[in-house]
mmCIF file of C-alpha atoms and ligand atoms in Angstrom:
data_model
loop_
_atom_site.group_PDB
_atom_site.id
_atom_site.type_symbol
_atom_site.label_atom_id
_atom_site.label_comp_id
_atom_site.label_asym_id
_atom_site.label_seq_id
_atom_site.Cartn_x
_atom_site.Cartn_y
_atom_site.Cartn_z
ATOM 1 C CA UNK D 1 83.614 154.780 85.453
ATOM 2 C CA UNK D 2 86.647 155.790 87.432
ATOM 3 C CA UNK D 3 88.650 152.867 88.828
ATOM 4 C CA UNK D 4 91.821 152.956 90.862
ATOM 5 C CA UNK D 5 94.426 151.259 92.982
ATOM 6 C CA UNK D 6 96.251 152.223 96.148
ATOM 7 C CA UNK D 7 99.858 151.081 96.384
ATOM 8 C CA UNK D 8 101.118 151.307 99.961
ATOM 9 C CA UNK D 9 103.298 149.638 102.602
ATOM 10 C CA UNK D 10 101.141 148.214 105.403
ATOM 11 C CA UNK D 11 102.882 147.877 108.757
ATOM 12 C CA UNK D 12 102.876 144.363 110.209
ATOM 13 C CA UNK D 13 100.442 144.112 113.112
ATOM 14 C CA UNK D 14 99.573 147.826 113.269
ATOM 15 C CA UNK D 15 95.914 148.322 112.310
ATOM 16 C CA UNK D 16 95.836 151.962 113.476
ATOM 17 C CA UNK D 17 98.807 152.877 111.346
ATOM 18 C CA UNK D 18 97.380 151.072 108.310
ATOM 19 C CA UNK D 19 94.034 152.826 108.651
ATOM 20 C CA UNK D 20 95.888 156.162 108.961
ATOM 21 C CA UNK D 21 97.842 155.460 105.777
ATOM 22 C CA UNK D 22 94.676 154.636 103.835
ATOM 23 C CA UNK D 23 92.943 157.754 105.218
ATOM 24 C CA UNK D 24 95.906 159.889 104.168
ATOM 25 C CA UNK D 25 95.864 158.496 100.614
ATOM 26 C CA UNK D 26 92.099 158.546 100.037
ATOM 27 C CA UNK D 27 91.886 162.233 99.020
ATOM 28 C CA UNK D 28 94.041 161.308 95.995
ATOM 29 C CA UNK D 29 91.197 159.013 94.906
ATOM 30 C CA UNK D 30 88.459 161.662 94.896
ATOM 31 C CA UNK D 31 85.630 160.752 92.545
ATOM 32 C CA UNK D 32 86.663 157.113 92.207
ATOM 33 C CA UNK D 33 83.855 154.557 91.717
ATOM 34 C CA UNK D 34 85.842 151.449 92.627
ATOM 35 C CA UNK D 35 89.170 151.435 94.472
ATOM 36 C CA UNK D 36 91.399 148.412 95.081
ATOM 37 C CA UNK D 37 93.743 148.102 98.083
ATOM 38 C CA UNK D 38 96.480 145.470 98.562
ATOM 39 C CA UNK D 39 96.264 141.960 100.017
ATOM 40 C CA UNK D 40 96.171 141.842 103.867
ATOM 41 C CA UNK D 41 96.467 145.626 103.925
ATOM 42 C CA UNK D 42 95.221 146.021 107.494
ATOM 43 C CA UNK D 43 97.470 143.394 109.063
ATOM 44 C CA UNK D 44 100.667 143.045 107.038
ATOM 45 C CA UNK D 45 101.792 139.782 105.489
ATOM 46 C CA UNK D 46 104.986 138.126 106.721
ATOM 47 C CA UNK D 47 103.730 136.541 109.934
ATOM 48 C CA UNK D 48 106.279 134.625 111.981
ATOM 49 C CA UNK D 49 103.648 132.157 113.134
ATOM 50 C CA UNK D 50 99.965 131.391 112.918
ATOM 51 C CA UNK D 51 99.619 132.903 116.420
ATOM 52 C CA UNK D 52 100.981 136.194 115.163
ATOM 53 C CA UNK D 53 98.553 136.128 112.241
ATOM 54 C CA UNK D 54 95.699 135.332 114.615
ATOM 55 C CA UNK D 55 96.434 138.458 116.701
ATOM 56 C CA UNK D 56 95.751 140.769 113.765
ATOM 57 C CA UNK D 57 92.885 138.823 112.169
ATOM 58 C CA UNK D 58 89.285 139.979 112.365
ATOM 59 C CA UNK D 59 85.805 138.627 111.763
ATOM 60 C CA UNK D 60 84.408 140.351 108.719
ATOM 61 C CA UNK D 61 81.016 140.943 110.330
ATOM 62 C CA UNK D 62 82.437 142.763 113.380
ATOM 63 C CA UNK D 63 86.033 143.743 112.636
ATOM 64 C CA UNK D 64 87.335 147.297 112.931
ATOM 65 C CA UNK D 65 88.915 147.360 109.502
ATOM 66 C CA UNK D 66 85.761 146.374 107.627
ATOM 67 C CA UNK D 67 83.809 148.894 109.747
ATOM 68 C CA UNK D 68 86.319 151.546 108.678
ATOM 69 C CA UNK D 69 85.833 150.568 105.015
ATOM 70 C CA UNK D 70 82.052 150.774 105.385
ATOM 71 C CA UNK D 71 82.315 154.299 106.820
ATOM 72 C CA UNK D 72 84.653 155.418 104.036
ATOM 73 C CA UNK D 73 82.443 153.938 101.298
ATOM 74 C CA UNK D 74 79.306 155.561 102.727
ATOM 75 C CA UNK D 75 81.012 158.958 103.097
ATOM 76 C CA UNK D 76 82.634 158.876 99.666
ATOM 77 C CA UNK D 77 79.804 157.009 97.871
ATOM 78 C CA UNK D 78 82.270 154.539 96.447
ATOM 79 C CA UNK D 79 83.178 150.843 96.353
ATOM 80 C CA UNK D 80 86.396 149.423 97.805
ATOM 81 C CA UNK D 81 88.016 146.016 97.420
ATOM 82 C CA UNK D 82 90.599 145.288 100.128
ATOM 83 C CA UNK D 83 92.552 142.323 101.427
ATOM 84 C CA UNK D 84 91.580 141.161 104.919
ATOM 85 C CA UNK D 85 93.145 138.670 107.325
ATOM 86 C CA UNK D 86 89.833 136.997 108.075
ATOM 87 C CA UNK D 87 89.023 135.083 111.265
ATOM 88 C CA UNK D 88 86.071 132.704 111.072
ATOM 89 C CA UNK D 89 85.657 130.610 114.230
ATOM 90 C CA UNK D 90 89.045 128.979 114.727
ATOM 91 C CA UNK D 91 90.055 129.372 111.082
ATOM 92 C CA UNK D 92 91.973 132.048 109.215
ATOM 93 C CA UNK D 93 91.465 132.963 105.555
ATOM 94 C CA UNK D 94 93.401 135.266 103.282
ATOM 95 C CA UNK D 95 90.316 137.112 102.026
ATOM 96 C CA UNK D 96 89.225 140.168 100.138
ATOM 97 C CA UNK D 97 86.054 142.112 100.758
ATOM 98 C CA UNK D 98 83.943 144.260 98.476
ATOM 99 C CA UNK D 99 82.291 147.099 100.385
ATOM 100 C CA UNK D 100 80.025 149.792 98.931
ATOM 101 C CA UNK D 101 78.002 152.888 99.833
ATOM 102 C CA UNK D 102 75.355 150.680 101.473
ATOM 103 C CA UNK D 103 77.806 148.471 103.352
ATOM 104 C CA UNK D 104 79.312 145.025 102.915
ATOM 105 C CA UNK D 105 78.687 143.480 99.477
ATOM 106 C CA UNK D 106 80.658 140.241 99.439
ATOM 107 C CA UNK D 107 83.927 138.455 99.984
ATOM 108 C CA UNK D 108 86.341 136.038 98.343
ATOM 109 C CA UNK D 109 88.774 133.696 100.071
ATOM 110 C CA UNK D 110 92.120 133.107 98.330
ATOM 111 C CA UNK D 111 92.066 129.721 96.617
ATOM 112 C CA UNK D 112 95.754 129.267 95.845
ATOM 113 C CA UNK D 113 97.955 129.855 98.888
ATOM 114 C CA UNK D 114 101.571 130.949 98.368
ATOM 115 C CA UNK D 115 104.532 129.438 100.237
ATOM 116 C CA UNK D 116 104.236 129.803 104.043
ATOM 117 C CA UNK D 117 100.642 131.020 103.794
ATOM 118 C CA UNK D 118 99.895 127.278 103.754
ATOM 119 C CA UNK D 119 100.933 127.113 107.449
ATOM 120 C CA UNK D 120 98.562 129.925 108.417
ATOM 121 C CA UNK D 121 95.459 130.114 106.252
ATOM 122 C CA UNK D 122 92.853 127.645 105.095
ATOM 123 C CA UNK D 123 92.478 127.450 101.310
ATOM 124 C CA UNK D 124 89.464 129.396 100.110
ATOM 125 C CA UNK D 125 86.125 127.609 100.284
ATOM 126 C CA UNK D 126 83.798 130.127 98.649
ATOM 127 C CA UNK D 127 84.628 129.377 95.021
ATOM 128 C CA UNK D 128 84.878 132.267 92.586
ATOM 129 C CA UNK D 129 81.929 134.597 93.219
ATOM 130 C CA UNK D 130 81.133 137.695 91.188
ATOM 131 C CA UNK D 131 79.207 140.724 92.417
ATOM 132 C CA UNK D 132 76.954 143.031 90.398
ATOM 133 C CA UNK D 133 77.399 146.609 91.647
ATOM 134 C CA UNK D 134 75.108 148.141 89.039
ATOM 135 C CA UNK D 135 77.720 149.831 86.895
ATOM 136 C CA UNK D 136 79.697 146.594 86.417
ATOM 137 C CA UNK D 137 80.232 143.038 87.595
ATOM 138 C CA UNK D 138 83.226 142.538 89.857
ATOM 139 C CA UNK D 139 85.315 139.429 90.480
ATOM 140 C CA UNK D 140 88.205 139.158 92.926
ATOM 141 C CA UNK D 141 91.433 137.162 92.939
ATOM 142 C CA UNK D 142 94.278 137.513 95.430
ATOM 143 C CA UNK D 143 97.954 137.682 94.538
ATOM 144 C CA UNK D 144 99.284 134.174 93.694
ATOM 145 C CA UNK D 145 95.908 133.249 92.212
ATOM 146 C CA UNK D 146 97.282 135.123 89.190
ATOM 147 C CA UNK D 147 99.202 132.056 88.010
ATOM 148 C CA UNK D 148 96.043 129.997 87.420
ATOM 149 C CA UNK D 149 94.374 130.990 84.127
ATOM 150 C CA UNK D 150 91.382 128.810 85.005
ATOM 151 C CA UNK D 151 90.403 131.188 87.809
ATOM 152 C CA UNK D 152 90.416 134.240 85.529
ATOM 153 C CA UNK D 153 88.433 132.335 82.909
ATOM 154 C CA UNK D 154 85.780 131.130 85.336
ATOM 155 C CA UNK D 155 85.223 134.672 86.640
ATOM 156 C CA UNK D 156 85.030 136.007 83.082
ATOM 157 C CA UNK D 157 82.596 133.262 82.047
ATOM 158 C CA UNK D 158 80.442 134.181 85.045
ATOM 159 C CA UNK D 159 80.268 137.699 83.654
ATOM 160 C CA UNK D 160 82.953 139.639 85.510
ATOM 161 C CA UNK D 161 83.769 142.871 83.656
ATOM 162 C CA UNK D 162 86.631 143.659 85.976
ATOM 163 C CA UNK D 163 88.805 141.503 88.196
ATOM 164 C CA UNK D 164 90.199 143.235 91.273
ATOM 165 C CA UNK D 165 93.454 141.689 92.429
ATOM 166 C CA UNK D 166 94.758 142.746 95.854
ATOM 167 C CA UNK D 167 98.364 141.549 96.021
ATOM 168 C CA UNK D 168 101.583 141.256 97.996
ATOM 169 C CA UNK D 169 103.771 140.184 95.065
ATOM 170 C CA UNK D 170 107.397 139.293 95.750
ATOM 171 C CA UNK D 171 108.781 138.092 92.371
ATOM 172 C CA UNK D 172 109.770 141.290 90.555
ATOM 173 C CA UNK D 173 107.639 141.989 87.512
ATOM 174 C CA UNK D 174 106.535 138.413 86.782
ATOM 175 C CA UNK D 175 102.825 138.677 87.492
ATOM 176 C CA UNK D 176 102.765 142.110 85.885
ATOM 177 C CA UNK D 177 103.715 140.494 82.563
ATOM 178 C CA UNK D 178 100.789 138.087 82.827
ATOM 179 C CA UNK D 179 98.116 140.646 83.753
ATOM 180 C CA UNK D 180 97.555 142.138 80.266
ATOM 181 C CA UNK D 181 97.483 138.586 78.920
ATOM 182 C CA UNK D 182 94.742 137.529 81.339
ATOM 183 C CA UNK D 183 92.931 140.747 80.412
ATOM 184 C CA UNK D 184 93.009 140.177 76.667
ATOM 185 C CA UNK D 185 92.320 136.428 76.798
ATOM 186 C CA UNK D 186 89.109 137.164 78.691
ATOM 187 C CA UNK D 187 88.420 140.660 77.340
ATOM 188 C CA UNK D 188 88.134 142.096 80.854
ATOM 189 C CA UNK D 189 89.655 144.904 82.915
ATOM 190 C CA UNK D 190 92.248 143.870 85.496
ATOM 191 C CA UNK D 191 93.377 146.008 88.413
ATOM 192 C CA UNK D 192 96.199 144.778 90.614
ATOM 193 C CA UNK D 193 96.896 146.740 93.805
ATOM 194 C CA UNK D 194 100.286 145.558 94.985
ATOM 195 C CA UNK D 195 102.162 146.589 98.098
ATOM 196 C CA UNK D 196 105.658 147.944 98.612
ATOM 197 C CA UNK D 197 108.153 147.811 101.464
ATOM 198 C CA UNK D 198 109.956 145.032 103.325
ATOM 199 C CA UNK D 199 108.747 142.740 106.102
ATOM 200 C CA UNK D 200 111.293 140.391 107.628
ATOM 201 C CA UNK D 201 112.869 138.500 104.670
ATOM 202 C CA UNK D 202 110.376 139.632 102.001
ATOM 203 C CA UNK D 203 110.482 142.722 99.815
ATOM 204 C CA UNK D 204 107.311 143.525 97.926
ATOM 205 C CA UNK D 205 107.553 144.669 94.348
ATOM 206 C CA UNK D 206 104.999 147.404 93.666
ATOM 207 C CA UNK D 207 104.244 147.997 89.979
ATOM 208 C CA UNK D 208 100.509 148.012 90.646
ATOM 209 C CA UNK D 209 98.887 147.672 87.244
ATOM 210 C CA UNK D 210 95.683 148.466 85.398
ATOM 211 C CA UNK D 211 95.198 146.547 82.127
ATOM 212 C CA UNK D 212 92.307 146.827 79.688
ATOM 213 C CA UNK D 213 90.523 144.192 77.551
ATOM 214 C CA UNK D 214 92.825 144.965 74.602
ATOM 215 C CA UNK D 215 95.895 144.147 76.734
ATOM 216 C CA UNK D 216 96.894 147.806 77.084
ATOM 217 C CA UNK D 217 98.502 148.680 80.412
ATOM 218 C CA UNK D 218 96.663 151.938 81.091
ATOM 219 C CA UNK D 219 98.654 152.812 84.203
ATOM 220 C CA UNK D 220 101.418 151.215 86.244
ATOM 221 C CA UNK D 221 102.891 152.377 89.551
ATOM 222 C CA UNK D 222 106.559 152.550 90.517
ATOM 223 C CA UNK D 223 108.280 149.538 92.121
ATOM 224 C CA UNK D 224 108.776 151.239 95.474
ATOM 225 C CA UNK D 225 106.647 154.332 96.111
ATOM 226 C CA UNK D 226 103.295 154.898 97.748
ATOM 227 C CA UNK D 227 100.906 155.787 94.892
ATOM 228 C CA UNK D 228 97.270 156.109 93.969
ATOM 229 C CA UNK D 229 96.471 155.405 90.307
ATOM 230 C CA UNK D 230 93.140 156.285 88.693
ATOM 231 C CA UNK D 231 91.741 155.605 85.215
ATOM 232 C CA UNK D 232 88.495 156.487 83.477
ATOM 233 C CA UNK D 233 87.194 153.480 81.596
ATOM 234 C CA UNK D 234 84.257 152.530 79.437
ATOM 235 C CA UNK D 235 83.051 149.249 80.912
ATOM 236 C CA UNK D 236 81.340 148.396 77.589
ATOM 237 C CA UNK D 237 84.752 147.397 76.266
ATOM 238 C CA UNK D 238 84.647 144.355 78.567
ATOM 239 C CA UNK D 239 81.295 143.314 77.137
ATOM 240 C CA UNK D 240 82.617 143.015 73.593
ATOM 241 C CA UNK D 241 84.206 139.576 73.595
ATOM 242 C CA UNK D 242 85.295 139.668 69.957
ATOM 243 C CA UNK D 243 89.017 139.689 69.218
ATOM 244 C CA UNK D 244 88.244 139.939 65.476
ATOM 245 C CA UNK D 245 84.828 140.249 63.832
ATOM 246 C CA UNK D 246 84.871 136.447 63.510
ATOM 247 C CA UNK D 247 86.559 135.455 66.773
ATOM 248 C CA UNK D 248 84.862 135.490 70.150
ATOM 249 C CA UNK D 249 86.918 134.545 73.203
ATOM 250 C CA UNK D 250 84.131 132.455 74.699
ATOM 251 C CA UNK D 251 82.146 131.154 71.720
ATOM 252 C CA UNK D 252 85.229 129.969 69.824
ATOM 253 C CA UNK D 253 86.430 127.771 72.682
ATOM 254 C CA UNK D 254 86.597 123.999 72.137
ATOM 255 C CA UNK D 255 85.717 122.606 75.589
ATOM 256 C CA UNK D 256 85.612 118.998 74.348
ATOM 257 C CA UNK D 257 89.365 119.276 73.787
ATOM 258 C CA UNK D 258 90.019 120.537 77.306
ATOM 259 C CA UNK D 259 88.831 117.505 79.294
ATOM 260 C CA UNK D 260 92.175 117.200 81.030
ATOM 261 C CA UNK D 261 91.369 120.452 82.818
ATOM 262 C CA UNK D 262 88.581 118.749 84.725
ATOM 263 C CA UNK D 263 90.760 115.965 86.190
ATOM 264 C CA UNK D 264 90.953 116.246 89.961
HETATM 265 C C1 LIG P 1 101.397 136.081 97.279
HETATM 266 O O1 LIG P 1 100.504 135.312 96.907
HETATM 267 N N1 LIG P 1 101.193 136.917 98.286
HETATM 268 C C2 LIG P 1 102.703 136.110 96.597
#
């Protein structure tokens, strides 16, 4: 399987420009089976107000950006995970969609909101779904979700082989240190598509990363350039949960000792 990320700088509030950028970069991802784009990559991130965020949001069932993704996936016979500023009734969610050759597959709504996102978006209410696309099972997390090991574990326990992680990371290099750790602790593939560029007071930190179930960073992008990264992987590696012949990352757990985790 060929998996990849797109690292780019979305322009705040400019859907046409963001679609053009993705279209320009797509030829670099020829032959990819699953491609991950950054968080909120059609709308930008650093909204001044909820009203400004509302202007660029879209309903996933009718929005132009998701329609664009459907067309691309059908033409290129591929799957794409991308961050979407999702409007649902009067509510906004920081979401990601999984789209494939036959159309929309599923979505995830960011559970753990970062900083001022709390003034704009509702916390996710769809739990931690995984999606079977035939060749592998896909889970999604979004940016700051990275700091919660429980979320990675739940997706892995549900059977995710790969976790796609659209991001707009702002703390240089911090998450990138954790990604191979989440990968090895769960014996899964992790692909983080981060953005670059500056919006208002925030500079985004690039270093999009692909880590494998042995904690190897297979590819990593620059901190500040537009890039497409692609890797050929054997998904079977994520189905071998043994760290040693006698140690299995799920079967060796001691849940009775973790009761504190279930406190509300
Ligand atoms: C983030 O969650 N966008 C840092």
